[in-house]
PDB file of C-alpha atoms in Angstrom:
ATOM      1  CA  UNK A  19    -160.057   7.551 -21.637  1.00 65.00           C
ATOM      2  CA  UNK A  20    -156.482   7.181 -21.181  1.00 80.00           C
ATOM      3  CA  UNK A  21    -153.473   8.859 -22.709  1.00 91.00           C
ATOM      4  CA  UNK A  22    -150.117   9.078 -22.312  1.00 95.00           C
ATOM      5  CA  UNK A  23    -148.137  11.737 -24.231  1.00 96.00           C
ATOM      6  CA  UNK A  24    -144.301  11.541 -25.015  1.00 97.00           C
ATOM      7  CA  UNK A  25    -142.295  13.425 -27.295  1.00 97.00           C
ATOM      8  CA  UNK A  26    -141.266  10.523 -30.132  1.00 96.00           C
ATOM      9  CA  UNK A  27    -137.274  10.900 -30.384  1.00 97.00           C
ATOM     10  CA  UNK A  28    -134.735  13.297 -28.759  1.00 97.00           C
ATOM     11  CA  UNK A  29    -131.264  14.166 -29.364  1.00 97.00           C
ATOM     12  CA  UNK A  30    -128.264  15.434 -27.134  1.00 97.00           C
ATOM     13  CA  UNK A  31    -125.030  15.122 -27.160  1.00 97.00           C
ATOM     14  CA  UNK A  32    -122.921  13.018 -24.439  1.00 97.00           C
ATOM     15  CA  UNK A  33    -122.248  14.921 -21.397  1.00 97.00           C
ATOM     16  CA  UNK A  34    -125.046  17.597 -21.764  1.00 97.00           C
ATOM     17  CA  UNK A  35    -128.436  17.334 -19.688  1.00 97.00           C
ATOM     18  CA  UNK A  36    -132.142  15.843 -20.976  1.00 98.00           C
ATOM     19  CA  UNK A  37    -134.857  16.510 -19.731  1.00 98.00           C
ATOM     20  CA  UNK A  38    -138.076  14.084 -21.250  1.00 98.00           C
ATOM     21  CA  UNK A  39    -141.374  15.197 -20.389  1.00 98.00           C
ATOM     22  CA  UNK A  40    -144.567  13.498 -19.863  1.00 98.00           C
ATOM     23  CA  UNK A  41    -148.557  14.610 -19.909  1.00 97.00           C
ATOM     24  CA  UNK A  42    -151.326  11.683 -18.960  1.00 96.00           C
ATOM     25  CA  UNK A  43    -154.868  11.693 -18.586  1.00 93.00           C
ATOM     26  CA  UNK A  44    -155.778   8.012 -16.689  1.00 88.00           C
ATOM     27  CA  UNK A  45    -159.064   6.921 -15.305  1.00 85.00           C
ATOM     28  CA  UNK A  46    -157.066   6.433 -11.636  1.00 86.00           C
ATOM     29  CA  UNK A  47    -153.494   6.827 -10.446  1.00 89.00           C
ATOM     30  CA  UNK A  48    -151.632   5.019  -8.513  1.00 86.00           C
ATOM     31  CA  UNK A  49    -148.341   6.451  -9.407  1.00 90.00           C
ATOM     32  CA  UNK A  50    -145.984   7.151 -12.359  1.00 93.00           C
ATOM     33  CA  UNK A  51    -142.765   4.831 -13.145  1.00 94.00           C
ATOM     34  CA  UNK A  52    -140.465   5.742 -15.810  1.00 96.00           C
ATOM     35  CA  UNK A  53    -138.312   2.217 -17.867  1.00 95.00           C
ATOM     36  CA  UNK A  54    -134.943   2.547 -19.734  1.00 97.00           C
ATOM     37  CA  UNK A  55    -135.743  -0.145 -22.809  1.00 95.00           C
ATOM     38  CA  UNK A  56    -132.742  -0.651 -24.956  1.00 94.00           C
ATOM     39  CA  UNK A  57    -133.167  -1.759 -28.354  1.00 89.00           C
ATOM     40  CA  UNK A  58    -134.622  -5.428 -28.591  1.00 84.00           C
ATOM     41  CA  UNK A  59    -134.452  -5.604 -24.611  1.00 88.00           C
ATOM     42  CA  UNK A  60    -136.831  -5.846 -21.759  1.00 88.00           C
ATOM     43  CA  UNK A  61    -137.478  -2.280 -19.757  1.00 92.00           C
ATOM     44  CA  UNK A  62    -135.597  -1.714 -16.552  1.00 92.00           C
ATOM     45  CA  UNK A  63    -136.991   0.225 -13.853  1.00 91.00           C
ATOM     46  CA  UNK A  64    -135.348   3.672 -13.602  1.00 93.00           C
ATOM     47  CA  UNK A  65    -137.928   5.625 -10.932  1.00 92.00           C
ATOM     48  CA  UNK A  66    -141.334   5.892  -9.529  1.00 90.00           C
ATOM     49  CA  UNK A  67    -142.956   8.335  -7.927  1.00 93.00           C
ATOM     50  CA  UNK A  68    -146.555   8.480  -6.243  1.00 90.00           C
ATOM     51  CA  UNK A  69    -146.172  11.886  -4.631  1.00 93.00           C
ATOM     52  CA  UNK A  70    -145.496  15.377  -6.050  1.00 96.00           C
ATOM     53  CA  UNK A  71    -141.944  16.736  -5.721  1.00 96.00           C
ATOM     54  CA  UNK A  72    -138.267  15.451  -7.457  1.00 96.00           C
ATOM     55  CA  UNK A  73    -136.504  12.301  -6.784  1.00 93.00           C
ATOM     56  CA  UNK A  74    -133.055  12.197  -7.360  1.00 93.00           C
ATOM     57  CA  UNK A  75    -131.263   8.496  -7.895  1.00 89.00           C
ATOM     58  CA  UNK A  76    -127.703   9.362  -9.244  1.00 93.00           C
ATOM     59  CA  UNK A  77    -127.586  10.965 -12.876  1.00 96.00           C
ATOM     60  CA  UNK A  78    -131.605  10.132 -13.005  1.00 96.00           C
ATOM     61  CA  UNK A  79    -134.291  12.205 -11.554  1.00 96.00           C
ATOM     62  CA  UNK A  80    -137.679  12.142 -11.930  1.00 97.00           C
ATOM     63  CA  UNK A  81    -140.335  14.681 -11.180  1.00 98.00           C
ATOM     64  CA  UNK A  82    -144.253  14.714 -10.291  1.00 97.00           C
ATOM     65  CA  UNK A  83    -146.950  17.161 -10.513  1.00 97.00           C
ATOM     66  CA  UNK A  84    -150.303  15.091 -10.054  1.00 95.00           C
ATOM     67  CA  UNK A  85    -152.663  18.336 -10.058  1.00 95.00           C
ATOM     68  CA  UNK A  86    -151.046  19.212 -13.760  1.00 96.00           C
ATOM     69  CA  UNK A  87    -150.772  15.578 -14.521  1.00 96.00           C
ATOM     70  CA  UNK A  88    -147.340  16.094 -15.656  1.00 96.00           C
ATOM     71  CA  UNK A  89    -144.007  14.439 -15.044  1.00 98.00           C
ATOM     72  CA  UNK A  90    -140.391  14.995 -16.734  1.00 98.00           C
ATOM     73  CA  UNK A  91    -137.533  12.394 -16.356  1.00 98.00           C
ATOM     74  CA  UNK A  92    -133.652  14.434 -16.216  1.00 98.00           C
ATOM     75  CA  UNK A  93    -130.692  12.762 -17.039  1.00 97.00           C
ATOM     76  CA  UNK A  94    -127.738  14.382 -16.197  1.00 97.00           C
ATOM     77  CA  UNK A  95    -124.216  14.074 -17.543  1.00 97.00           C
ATOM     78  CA  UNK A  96    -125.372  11.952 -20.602  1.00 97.00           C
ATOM     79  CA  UNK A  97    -123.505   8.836 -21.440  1.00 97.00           C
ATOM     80  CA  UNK A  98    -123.294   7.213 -24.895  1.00 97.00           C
ATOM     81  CA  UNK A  99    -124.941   4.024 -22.982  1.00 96.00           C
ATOM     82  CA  UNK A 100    -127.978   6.178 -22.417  1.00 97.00           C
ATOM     83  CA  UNK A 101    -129.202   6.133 -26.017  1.00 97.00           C
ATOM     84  CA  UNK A 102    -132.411   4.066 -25.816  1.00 97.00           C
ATOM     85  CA  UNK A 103    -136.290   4.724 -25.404  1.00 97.00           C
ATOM     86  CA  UNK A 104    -137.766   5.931 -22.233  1.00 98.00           C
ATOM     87  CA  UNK A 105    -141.027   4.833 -20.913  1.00 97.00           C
ATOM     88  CA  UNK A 106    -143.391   6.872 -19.105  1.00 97.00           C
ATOM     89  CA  UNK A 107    -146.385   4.222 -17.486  1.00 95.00           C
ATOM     90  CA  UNK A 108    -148.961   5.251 -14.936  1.00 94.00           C
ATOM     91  CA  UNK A 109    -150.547   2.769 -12.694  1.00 88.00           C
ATOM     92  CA  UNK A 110    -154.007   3.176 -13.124  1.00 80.00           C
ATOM     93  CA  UNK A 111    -155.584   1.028 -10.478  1.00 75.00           C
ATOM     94  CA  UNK A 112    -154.585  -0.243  -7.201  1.00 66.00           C
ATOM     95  CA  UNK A 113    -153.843  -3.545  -8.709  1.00 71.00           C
ATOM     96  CA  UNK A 114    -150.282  -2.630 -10.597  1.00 78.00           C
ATOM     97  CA  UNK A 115    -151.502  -2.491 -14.410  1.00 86.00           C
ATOM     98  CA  UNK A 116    -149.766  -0.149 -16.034  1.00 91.00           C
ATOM     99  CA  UNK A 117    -150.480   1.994 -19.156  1.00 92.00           C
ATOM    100  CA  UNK A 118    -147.535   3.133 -21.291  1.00 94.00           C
ATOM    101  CA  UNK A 119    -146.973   5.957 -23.541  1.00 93.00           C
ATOM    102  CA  UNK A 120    -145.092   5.167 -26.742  1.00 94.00           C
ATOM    103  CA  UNK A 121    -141.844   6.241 -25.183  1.00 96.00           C
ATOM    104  CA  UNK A 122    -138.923   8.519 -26.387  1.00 97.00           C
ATOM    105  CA  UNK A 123    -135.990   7.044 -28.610  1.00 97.00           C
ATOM    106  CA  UNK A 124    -132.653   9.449 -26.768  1.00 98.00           C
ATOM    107  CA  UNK A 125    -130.051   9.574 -29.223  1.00 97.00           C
ATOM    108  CA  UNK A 126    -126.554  10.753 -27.829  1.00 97.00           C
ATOM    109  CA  UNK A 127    -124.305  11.627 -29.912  1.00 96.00           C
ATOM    110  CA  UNK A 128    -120.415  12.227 -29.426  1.00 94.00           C
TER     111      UNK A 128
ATOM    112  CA  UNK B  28    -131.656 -14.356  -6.707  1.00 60.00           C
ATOM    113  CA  UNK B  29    -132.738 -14.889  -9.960  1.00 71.00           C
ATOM    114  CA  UNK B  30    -135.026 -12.440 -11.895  1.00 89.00           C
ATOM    115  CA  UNK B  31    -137.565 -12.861 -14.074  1.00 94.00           C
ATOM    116  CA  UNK B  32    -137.687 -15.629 -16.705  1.00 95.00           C
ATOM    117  CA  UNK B  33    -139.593 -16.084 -20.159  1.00 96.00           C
ATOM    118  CA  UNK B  34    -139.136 -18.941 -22.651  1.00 96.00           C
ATOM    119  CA  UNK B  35    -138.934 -19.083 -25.255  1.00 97.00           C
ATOM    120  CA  UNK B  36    -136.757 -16.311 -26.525  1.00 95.00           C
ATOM    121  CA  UNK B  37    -138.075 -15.754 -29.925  1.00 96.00           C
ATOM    122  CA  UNK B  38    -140.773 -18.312 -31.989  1.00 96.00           C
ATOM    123  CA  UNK B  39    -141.907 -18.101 -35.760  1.00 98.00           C
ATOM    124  CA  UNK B  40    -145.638 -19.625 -36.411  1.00 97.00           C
ATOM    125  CA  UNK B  41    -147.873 -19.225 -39.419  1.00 97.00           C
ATOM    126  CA  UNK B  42    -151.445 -17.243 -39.033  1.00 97.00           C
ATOM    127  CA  UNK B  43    -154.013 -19.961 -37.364  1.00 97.00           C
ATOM    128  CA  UNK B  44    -151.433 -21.674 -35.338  1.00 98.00           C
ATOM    129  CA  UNK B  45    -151.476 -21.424 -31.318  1.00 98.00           C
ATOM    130  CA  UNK B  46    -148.744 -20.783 -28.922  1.00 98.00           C
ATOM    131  CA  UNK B  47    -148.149 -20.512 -25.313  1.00 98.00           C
ATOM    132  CA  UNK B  48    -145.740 -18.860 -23.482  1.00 98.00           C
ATOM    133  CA  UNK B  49    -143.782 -19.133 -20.165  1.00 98.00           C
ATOM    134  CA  UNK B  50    -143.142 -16.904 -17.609  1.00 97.00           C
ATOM    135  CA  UNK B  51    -141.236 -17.136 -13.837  1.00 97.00           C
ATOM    136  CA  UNK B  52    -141.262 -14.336 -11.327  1.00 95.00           C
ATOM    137  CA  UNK B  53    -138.858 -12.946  -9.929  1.00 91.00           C
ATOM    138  CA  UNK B  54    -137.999 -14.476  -6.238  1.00 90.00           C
ATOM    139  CA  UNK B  55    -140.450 -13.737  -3.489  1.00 86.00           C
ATOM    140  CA  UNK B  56    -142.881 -12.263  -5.959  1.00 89.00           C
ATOM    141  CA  UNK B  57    -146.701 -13.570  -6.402  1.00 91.00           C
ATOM    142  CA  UNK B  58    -148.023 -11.586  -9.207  1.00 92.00           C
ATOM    143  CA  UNK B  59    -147.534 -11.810 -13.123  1.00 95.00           C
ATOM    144  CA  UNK B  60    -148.677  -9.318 -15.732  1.00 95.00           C
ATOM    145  CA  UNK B  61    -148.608 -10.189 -19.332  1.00 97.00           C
ATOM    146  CA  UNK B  62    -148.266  -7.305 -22.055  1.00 97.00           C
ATOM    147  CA  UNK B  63    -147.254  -6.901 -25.912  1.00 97.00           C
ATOM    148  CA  UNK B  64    -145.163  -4.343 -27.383  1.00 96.00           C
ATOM    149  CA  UNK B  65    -145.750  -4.036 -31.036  1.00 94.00           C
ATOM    150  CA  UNK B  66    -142.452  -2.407 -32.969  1.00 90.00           C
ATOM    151  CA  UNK B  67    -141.873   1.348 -31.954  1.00 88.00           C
ATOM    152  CA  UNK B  68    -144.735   1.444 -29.574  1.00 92.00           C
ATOM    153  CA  UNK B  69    -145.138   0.961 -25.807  1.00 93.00           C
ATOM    154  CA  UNK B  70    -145.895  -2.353 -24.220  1.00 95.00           C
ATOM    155  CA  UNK B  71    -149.484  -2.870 -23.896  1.00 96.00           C
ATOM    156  CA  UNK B  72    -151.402  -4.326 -20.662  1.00 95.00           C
ATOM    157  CA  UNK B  73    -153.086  -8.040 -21.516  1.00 97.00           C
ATOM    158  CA  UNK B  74    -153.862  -9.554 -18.244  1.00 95.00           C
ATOM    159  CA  UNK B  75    -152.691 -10.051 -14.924  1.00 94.00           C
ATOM    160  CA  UNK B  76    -152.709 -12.831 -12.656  1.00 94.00           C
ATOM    161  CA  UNK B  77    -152.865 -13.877  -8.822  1.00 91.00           C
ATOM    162  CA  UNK B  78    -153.621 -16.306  -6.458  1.00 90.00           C
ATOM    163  CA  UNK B  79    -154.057 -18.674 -10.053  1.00 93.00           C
ATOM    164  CA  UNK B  80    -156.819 -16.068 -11.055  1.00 93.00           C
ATOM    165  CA  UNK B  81    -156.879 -13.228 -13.693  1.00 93.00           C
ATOM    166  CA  UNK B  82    -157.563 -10.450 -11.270  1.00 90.00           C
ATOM    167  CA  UNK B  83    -158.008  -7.599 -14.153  1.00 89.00           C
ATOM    168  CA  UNK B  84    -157.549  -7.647 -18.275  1.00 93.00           C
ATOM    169  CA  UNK B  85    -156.533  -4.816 -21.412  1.00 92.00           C
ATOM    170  CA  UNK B  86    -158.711  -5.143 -23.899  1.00 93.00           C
ATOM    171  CA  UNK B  87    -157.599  -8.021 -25.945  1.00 96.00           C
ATOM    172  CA  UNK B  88    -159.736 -10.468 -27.162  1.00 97.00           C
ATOM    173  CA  UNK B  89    -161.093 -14.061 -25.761  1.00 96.00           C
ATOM    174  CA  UNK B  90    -158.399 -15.414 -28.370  1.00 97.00           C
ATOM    175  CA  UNK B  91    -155.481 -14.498 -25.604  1.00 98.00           C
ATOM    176  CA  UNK B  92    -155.902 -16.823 -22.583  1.00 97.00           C
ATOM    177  CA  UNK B  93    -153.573 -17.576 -19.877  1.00 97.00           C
ATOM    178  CA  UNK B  94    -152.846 -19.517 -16.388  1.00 96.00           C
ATOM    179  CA  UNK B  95    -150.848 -19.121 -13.400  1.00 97.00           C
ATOM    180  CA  UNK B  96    -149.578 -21.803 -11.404  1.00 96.00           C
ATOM    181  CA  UNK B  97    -149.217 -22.646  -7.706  1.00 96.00           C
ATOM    182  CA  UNK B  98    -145.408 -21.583  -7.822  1.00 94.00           C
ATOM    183  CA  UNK B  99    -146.105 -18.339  -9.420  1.00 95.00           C
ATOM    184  CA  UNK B 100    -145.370 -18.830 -12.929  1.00 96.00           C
ATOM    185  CA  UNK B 101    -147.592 -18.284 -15.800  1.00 97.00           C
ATOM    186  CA  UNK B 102    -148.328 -19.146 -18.926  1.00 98.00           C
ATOM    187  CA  UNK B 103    -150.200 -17.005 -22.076  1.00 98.00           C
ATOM    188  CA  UNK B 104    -151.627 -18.719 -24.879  1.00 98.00           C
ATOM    189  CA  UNK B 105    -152.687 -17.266 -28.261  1.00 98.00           C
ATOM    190  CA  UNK B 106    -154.964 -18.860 -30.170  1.00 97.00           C
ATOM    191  CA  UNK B 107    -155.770 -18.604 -33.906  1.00 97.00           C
ATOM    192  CA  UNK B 108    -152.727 -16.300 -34.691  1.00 98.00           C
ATOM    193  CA  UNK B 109    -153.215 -13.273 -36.659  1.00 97.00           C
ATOM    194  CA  UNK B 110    -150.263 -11.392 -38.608  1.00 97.00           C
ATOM    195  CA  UNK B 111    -150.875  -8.325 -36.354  1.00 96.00           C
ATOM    196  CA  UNK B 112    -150.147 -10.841 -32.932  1.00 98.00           C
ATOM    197  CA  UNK B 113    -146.802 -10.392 -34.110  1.00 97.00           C
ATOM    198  CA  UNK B 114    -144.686  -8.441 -31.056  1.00 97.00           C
ATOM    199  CA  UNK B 115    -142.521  -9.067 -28.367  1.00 96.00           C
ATOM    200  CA  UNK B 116    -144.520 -10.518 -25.528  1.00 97.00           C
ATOM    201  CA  UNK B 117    -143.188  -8.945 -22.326  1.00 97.00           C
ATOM    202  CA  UNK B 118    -143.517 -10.230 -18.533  1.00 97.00           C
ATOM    203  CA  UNK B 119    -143.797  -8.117 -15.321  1.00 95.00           C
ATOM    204  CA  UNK B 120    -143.823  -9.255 -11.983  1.00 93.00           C
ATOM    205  CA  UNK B 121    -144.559  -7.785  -8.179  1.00 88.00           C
ATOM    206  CA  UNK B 122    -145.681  -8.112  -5.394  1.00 81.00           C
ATOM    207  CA  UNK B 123    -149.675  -7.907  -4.645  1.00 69.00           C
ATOM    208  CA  UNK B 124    -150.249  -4.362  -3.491  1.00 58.00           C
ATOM    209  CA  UNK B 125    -151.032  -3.702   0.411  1.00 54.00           C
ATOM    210  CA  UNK B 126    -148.757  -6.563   1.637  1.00 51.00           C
ATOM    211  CA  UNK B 127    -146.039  -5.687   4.302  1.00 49.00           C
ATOM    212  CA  UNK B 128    -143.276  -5.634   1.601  1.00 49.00           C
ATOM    213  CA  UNK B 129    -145.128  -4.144  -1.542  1.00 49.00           C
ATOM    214  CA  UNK B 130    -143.604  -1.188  -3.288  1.00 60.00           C
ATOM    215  CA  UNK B 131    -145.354  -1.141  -6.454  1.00 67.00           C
ATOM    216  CA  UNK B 132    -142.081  -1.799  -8.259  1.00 76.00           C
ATOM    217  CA  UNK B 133    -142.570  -4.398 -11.293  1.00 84.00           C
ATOM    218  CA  UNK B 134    -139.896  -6.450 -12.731  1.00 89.00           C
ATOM    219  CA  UNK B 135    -139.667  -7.344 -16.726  1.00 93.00           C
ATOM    220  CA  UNK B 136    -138.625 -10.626 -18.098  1.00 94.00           C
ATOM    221  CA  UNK B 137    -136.804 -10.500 -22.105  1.00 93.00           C
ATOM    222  CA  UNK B 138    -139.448 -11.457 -22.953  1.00 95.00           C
ATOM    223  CA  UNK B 139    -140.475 -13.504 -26.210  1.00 97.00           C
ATOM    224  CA  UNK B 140    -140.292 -12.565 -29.988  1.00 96.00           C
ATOM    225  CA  UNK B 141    -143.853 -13.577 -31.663  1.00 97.00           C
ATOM    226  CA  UNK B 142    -143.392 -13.664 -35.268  1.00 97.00           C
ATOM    227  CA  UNK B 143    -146.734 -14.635 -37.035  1.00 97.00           C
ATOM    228  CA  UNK B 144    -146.239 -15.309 -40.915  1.00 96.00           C
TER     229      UNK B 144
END
C-alpha cells in the first residue's frame, strides 16, 4: 500500500523555527517534494529531494532519509505569510505521479 | 512565460450532469496530470497524460475521462456527477522524465472549484 503520514495542524509563533515531519510507505520512489498551498490556492513547489542529506533554499530546508523513509521540512524565521498547509508527496513511479499526504495546516501567530 | 492555466475557475452543476475541464501547461512542458483535492485533504492522483495518451491512472472510476491535445493541453471530463465529485480539480504539469531538461519538478494550475448539488 501507500501512506503518507503528516501531523494535521501546527502552531508557532512568527519568528520562531518549525520543523514538519513526514513518514511514507510507497510501492516505489522516485523522490519526495514538499508544496506550500494557501487557503483556496493551488500548491507551489517549495523543495525536492531524491537523495539523502539537507537542502537548504533560503528560510526553507528540507531533509531526506530514504532507508527510514522519513523526511522533515524546517522553516526558519517564521513569517505571518507562512501560515498555510504543507504538502508532503512522493513520486512513486518513474513517470511523475505523485501521492500526497493530507498535509499540515501552520498557524503563526504574532 | 506564462504558467499553468485551468478554466474555468469555479462551476456549480446538479448530480447527473457532465463537465469538462481545461487545462494549459506551463511553457516548454509536454506532460499534464489531473488530480482532486477534496476539502482538508491532499490532492489526489486521477490520470496523467502524454504524447495524447493516458500513460498511468489513480483509481477513479471509468466515469472520469480525459484528452490531451497536440499543443499540450488537456481536458477532464466527469460524467454522471455525484455529490462526493465535489472538490477543487487541480492541474500539474512537467516535463516527461529522462529528457535532457527533466527535473521532476511539477507545476500546479488554480485549478477549478467543482461544486455538485
Amino acid at each position: 500500500g501507500q501512506n503518507i503520514d503528516q501531523p494535521t495542524e501546527m502552531t508557532a509563533t512568527e519568528g520562531a523555527i518549525v520543523q514538519i515531519n513526514c513518514t511514507y510507505q510507497t510501492s516505489g520512489f522516485n523522490g519526495l517534494f514538499w508544496y506550500q498551498q494557501h487557503a483556496g490556492e493551488a500548491p507551489t513547489f517549495l523543495s525536492y529531494n531524491v537523495l539523502d542529506g539537507l537542502e537548504e533554499k533560503g528560510r526553507f530546508s528540507s531533509f531526506l532519509s530514504r532507508s527510514k523513509g522519513y523526511s522533515y521540512l524546517l522553516l526558519k524565521e517564521l513569517q505571518m505569510k507562512d501560515s498555510a498547509s504543507y504538502l508532503c508527496a512522493v513520486c512513486d513511479t518513474g513517470f511523475q505521479k505523485l501521492v500526497f499526504g493530507t498535509g499540515t495546516r501552520l498557524l503563526v501567530s504574532p | 512565460d506564462a504558467g499553468v492555466t485551468q478554466s474555468p475557475t469555479h462551476l456549480i452543476k446538479t448530480r447527473g450532469q457532465q463537465v469538462t475541464l481545461r487545462c494549459s501547461p506551463k511553457s516548454g512542458h509536454d506532460t499534464v496530470s489531473w488530480y482532486q483535492q477534496a476539502l482538508g485533504q491532499g490532492p489526489q492522483f486521477i490520470f496523467q497524460y502524454y504524447e495524447e495518451e493516458e500513460r498511468q491512472r489513480g483509481n477513479f472510476p471509468d466515469r472520469f475521462s480525459g484528452h490531451q491535445f497536440p499543443n499540450y493541453s488537456s481536458e477532464l471530463n466527469v460524467n454522471a456527477l455525484l455529490l462526493g465529485d465535489s472538490a477543487l480539480y487541480l492541474c500539474a504539469s512537467s516535463l516527461a522524465a529522462g529528457g535532457r531538461r527533466w527535473n521532476n519538478e511539477q507545476f500546479f494550475g488554480p485549478g477549478t472549484r467543482l461544486t455538485v448539488l
